[in-house]
Amino acid sequence: MEGFFQFSQILWQLVSNPTNLLVVFVASLLGIGFGALPGLTATLGVALLTTLTYGFDVSTALLALLGLYVGAIYGGSYPSILINIPGTAAAAASALDGYPMSQRGEGAKALGLITSASAIGTFIGLLMLVFIAPFIASVALQFTSFEFFLLALFGILISGTLTGEGGAVKGWIMGMLGLFLATIGRDSLQFFPRFTFDQPALDSGLDIVAVLIGAYGIPQVIKVLSDTSEVKSKASASFDSMKQGFASVYVGVLEAFKYIKHVVRSALIGVGIGAVPGVGEDIAGWVSYSAAKKGSKNPETFGKGNAEGLVSAETANNACVGGAMIPLLTLGIPGSAPAAMLLGALILHGVNPGPTLTTERPDFLLEITAIMMLATFAMFINGTILAQRVAKLLTVPATLFMPLVAVLCVLGSYALGLNVFNIYVMLPFGILAYCLIEMKFPISPLVIGFILGPMADESLRRALLVTEGSLFPLLQRPLAIVLLLIIVVMVLSQVPLINRMFKKKKVVF
Amino acid sequence: MKKTTSSPDRFIAILLLIFAISSAMVASTYPINESWGGVASAWYVSPALLPLFISFCLFLLSITLFFRPSNSVWHDYFSGKASHKIWVICALVSFVYFLIPNIDFYLSSVLFLSLLVGRFHLVSDAVSKPLGFIYVVVCMFVLIALGLQHLLPLFASAPAPTLATNVADITDIIGVLGTAACIWVLHVHKVKVFLVCVWLPLLLVIGFRFLLLVPMPTEGSVILLLNEIFTQISSLFVGKGI
């Protein structure tokens, strides 16, 4: 009860400041626009906005960043529904049933459905964050350096395993490359310069924002410009055909409550998947869609404009936002790519997410919850009232705004440190990231590895310093043993010989 | 599909293998048991510990990738036109390494945006070719200006940096005016294109430079002029006590 009063107090403080309301509504609208424009992603939006919010206090900056994050995940469904091109990867599953609905003349209703589903999904994700995060944080307080090292390794490996196409090897390679990038610069224990090649600019290591903008922004610019499609004409036709029917958005908003069973189930799936490091909203959408199809009495109608499928995919991807915040705030491990960018922003603002967060800033979890609630509210209002305006955005061709995004990437990577060297790092890194993405190497493990690198390095060496190089104390700690076992099983499960043995045993039994 | 030795995954695996070995070699030069900065070290606190661990993992993973590559061939990767990709990458490289460090950020942004918008949005050769030509000419003049900057100090006491910067800036201004003229004369959707190529970078520069107080990477004639205008306007307000 005391917590509830505290939460109400924080929420009131945020709401009573008109600047905060303006920031969250504008950021949410910007996020919806970012999500809606094919080629722009939630991660890129958060990365670029981080630069602009550097001068803000933490609460206002988070209002802007979370407002944009929630808005972008929701906005990605607009082009999925209207032109069958997902605005973000998170909205890919929404296109399966959203577009056929739009073709049937129910586009506006579909937009209404996803508005409610996304809002409820984010809200359930929030509830889970409030109830689960303190428990995980209290467990994490028992962690020593060994557990932190294993946790970092686990984060990198699990994200590599789940995002690598056709096996975990490519994902793990990217994770290790991310770890390597984190070692560039002077190490924190002995201040020894590693891989700096006598370049003073590299002494402080690679700038996190420059690396993230390079990893997510530049590949997107190259990909979209070199792969231009007929998005514009398709969007114009779709927009013109539904101009008259935008009032149906309100019908859809109310109709979403008919599917409350799907909404709750998908939200729980979304939270669960969001909490796994590095696995983003796109996987949540697909898993939830598949669960809805399996549980449906009419699975044959899925892919032909079934509202259940659309609602399930949309609820899960937005619930994932709350889920991704759980490991981020309690363990310092981002649950998704935009959450990784959010972690960078929090560090820039002097907030260090992790087990000690609850002792350093006892109210922070409640503050984040209140901010996300406001962000959800802003998304819902913007989505309901401004659906027509956002849909009109789709008629802007990617070839016109992508060059501008490239300029923003350059300015974004420069502006935080006022260092031209960051731009010089960002570009080759972006080109390399583009080549690797094209060759089916996932980018999330690299980012997770880069972010968790300092934690892994420091924890490993501190742990070994305490035990004077002995690994036996690791085996005396139950938490460390559990983590180690999970890692070993995860690695062994990717070895073909062991995989085959298990399959044979299954056949025998 | 049959796995071939020319699989792109194998190529990447070999590159990674070389990378892993070379990073291990570099890391092995770091203090392991020796003291560093007066502090006695041991292998378990050595700065080489994590880099060696990463190199070892990368070594194993690259060998795994070499022997178990995916079935894809080069053609399966890199969707889209190769020429478009090279265009975008060349434009980005010239913008970042060539224009940004040497000329006014606003001018370089306008040229860069015009080049990409001309190539990918306006599409028609009638517009994109002159824009590309202007971009290349400006780059060449900047190159000459840079050469002057390095050569002139060799002769007497010529004010080389000022002269070179002026040459670069004047060329750019002419280039930007030429670009604007091209768009205005040759294309029908000039308002949209002008908005993206000319006005939005101006808004970005004003926003970052005067509202967020972020100095631009290179401040040449346009940003200095804007600064002068901004100072005059703010002095007017200060004078009136606002």
XYZ file of C-alpha atoms in Angstrom, chain A residues 51-52 56 149 153 168-170 172-174 176-177 179-180 183 186-187 189-197 218 221-223 225-228 232 395-397 399-408 410-412 414-415 418 420 423-428 431 434-436 438-441 453 456-457 460-462 464-466 468-470 494 496, chain B residues 8-9 11-12 16 19 22-24 26-27 29-31 34 36 39-51 53-55 57-58 61-62 64-65 68 70 72 74 76-81 84-85 88-89 92-97 100-101 105 109 112-113 116-117 120-121 189 192-193 196 200-201 204-205 208 212-218:
168
model
C 21.675 12.846 -28.182
C 18.913 15.416 -27.874
C 17.545 17.017 -19.752
C 30.849 -12.644 -15.104
C 28.497 -14.522 -20.563
C 24.157 -20.237 -32.775
C 27.701 -19.989 -34.155
C 27.167 -16.724 -36.023
C 28.194 -16.232 -30.672
C 30.832 -14.875 -33.047
C 29.055 -11.526 -32.998
C 32.571 -12.262 -28.939
C 33.277 -9.454 -31.411
C 33.180 -8.243 -26.186
C 36.355 -7.532 -28.134
C 38.164 -4.222 -24.483
C 42.417 1.569 -21.052
C 41.254 -1.213 -18.755
C 41.658 -2.100 -13.088
C 45.229 -1.372 -14.172
C 44.624 1.445 -16.645
C 46.611 -0.447 -19.265
C 45.934 0.608 -22.885
C 44.511 -2.312 -24.886
C 44.263 -2.313 -28.686
C 44.719 1.470 -28.799
C 47.736 1.337 -31.162
C 24.121 3.181 -41.126
C 20.455 3.803 -44.564
C 22.480 1.649 -46.977
C 19.862 -1.098 -47.088
C 18.460 3.358 -50.267
C 19.935 0.479 -52.231
C 16.758 -1.555 -52.072
C 14.105 1.012 -52.958
C 5.078 5.289 -51.906
C 3.103 8.514 -48.307
C 6.506 10.142 -47.675
C 9.004 8.118 -49.708
C 14.307 7.894 -50.560
C 13.502 11.388 -49.327
C 13.973 10.934 -45.592
C 16.730 8.304 -45.477
C 19.512 10.710 -46.592
C 18.403 12.988 -43.776
C 18.630 10.070 -41.354
C 22.239 9.618 -42.480
C 22.974 13.247 -41.565
C 21.230 12.694 -38.202
C 26.505 11.701 -38.190
C 25.305 14.525 -35.945
C 24.056 12.087 -33.297
C 29.270 13.529 -32.859
C 27.066 15.620 -30.587
C 31.679 16.716 -29.355
C 34.763 14.145 -34.652
C 32.017 9.961 -36.587
C 35.188 8.393 -37.993
C 34.519 5.300 -35.856
C 30.774 5.202 -36.494
C 30.961 5.003 -40.284
C 33.371 2.069 -40.814
C 29.564 -0.377 -43.070
C 25.858 -3.750 -42.773
C 28.054 -6.407 -44.432
C 27.717 -8.715 -41.437
C 23.661 -9.056 -44.965
C 25.663 -12.230 -44.353
C 23.100 -13.249 -41.703
C 25.218 -12.371 -38.679
C 32.049 -6.266 -21.915
C 32.509 -9.235 -17.794
C 36.109 -8.007 -17.753
C 36.220 -11.965 -14.012
C 39.409 -10.306 -12.854
C 37.997 -9.161 -9.497
C 40.018 -14.250 -9.628
C 41.857 -11.591 -7.608
C 39.838 -12.493 -4.507
C 44.024 -15.715 -6.132
C 43.371 -17.381 -9.428
C 41.451 -20.383 -8.089
C 24.582 -26.634 -30.167
C 25.726 -31.629 -33.479
C 31.069 -16.896 -48.004
C 30.894 -18.330 -44.495
C 35.731 -16.783 -46.288
C 34.501 -15.009 -43.155
C 38.002 -14.351 -38.252
C 41.725 -11.788 -36.565
C 46.494 -11.543 -34.435
C 44.481 -10.226 -31.485
C 45.898 -13.043 -29.335
C 48.800 -8.433 -29.563
C 47.223 -9.400 -26.213
C 52.404 -8.548 -25.329
C 50.389 -7.079 -22.424
C 51.752 -7.521 -18.889
C 55.197 -8.543 -14.909
C 52.680 -2.468 -14.694
C 51.840 -2.593 -9.406
C 52.773 -6.273 -9.292
C 50.532 -8.227 -11.634
C 49.464 -11.852 -11.844
C 47.918 -13.758 -14.720
C 44.453 -13.620 -13.175
C 44.329 -9.810 -13.019
C 46.239 -9.253 -16.211
C 44.674 -6.888 -18.797
C 45.390 -9.659 -21.305
C 43.021 -12.133 -19.619
C 39.749 -11.218 -21.343
C 41.310 -10.467 -24.783
C 39.740 -15.552 -23.661
C 37.913 -13.776 -26.524
C 40.638 -14.737 -29.022
C 36.608 -18.395 -28.276
C 36.795 -16.676 -31.685
C 34.049 -20.471 -33.385
C 35.768 -19.596 -36.662
C 33.417 -24.374 -36.367
C 32.090 -21.939 -38.972
C 30.025 -26.172 -40.788
C 25.644 -22.529 -44.186
C 24.342 -20.013 -48.871
C 27.530 -15.119 -52.323
C 22.125 -15.237 -51.509
C 23.571 -12.413 -49.477
C 23.530 -8.685 -50.225
C 20.087 -8.056 -51.687
C 19.516 -4.961 -53.838
C 21.625 -3.423 -56.565
C 23.343 1.494 -55.423
C 25.203 0.188 -52.391
C 25.614 5.146 -50.877
C 28.848 3.951 -49.271
C 28.895 8.452 -46.903
C 32.673 8.014 -46.953
C 33.271 11.251 -48.880
C 30.833 13.110 -46.607
C 32.383 11.872 -43.359
C 36.093 11.825 -44.202
C 32.853 17.274 -42.775
C 36.441 17.884 -41.578
C 28.784 21.536 -41.877
C 25.131 18.477 -45.541
C 25.482 15.299 -49.483
C 21.683 15.353 -49.250
C 21.583 11.137 -52.449
C 18.149 12.646 -53.072
C 17.616 7.819 -55.335
C 14.557 10.060 -55.198
C 8.673 18.510 -57.077
C 9.676 18.827 -51.196
C 13.235 18.362 -52.396
C 14.792 18.109 -47.398
C 15.904 20.807 -42.978
C 19.718 20.849 -42.646
C 19.154 20.960 -37.820
C 22.155 23.275 -37.650
C 21.937 21.855 -32.557
C 21.355 22.638 -27.812
C 24.607 24.658 -27.900
C 26.450 21.907 -29.756
C 29.268 23.381 -31.872
C 29.268 21.909 -35.382
C 32.193 19.706 -36.501
C 33.371 22.459 -38.894
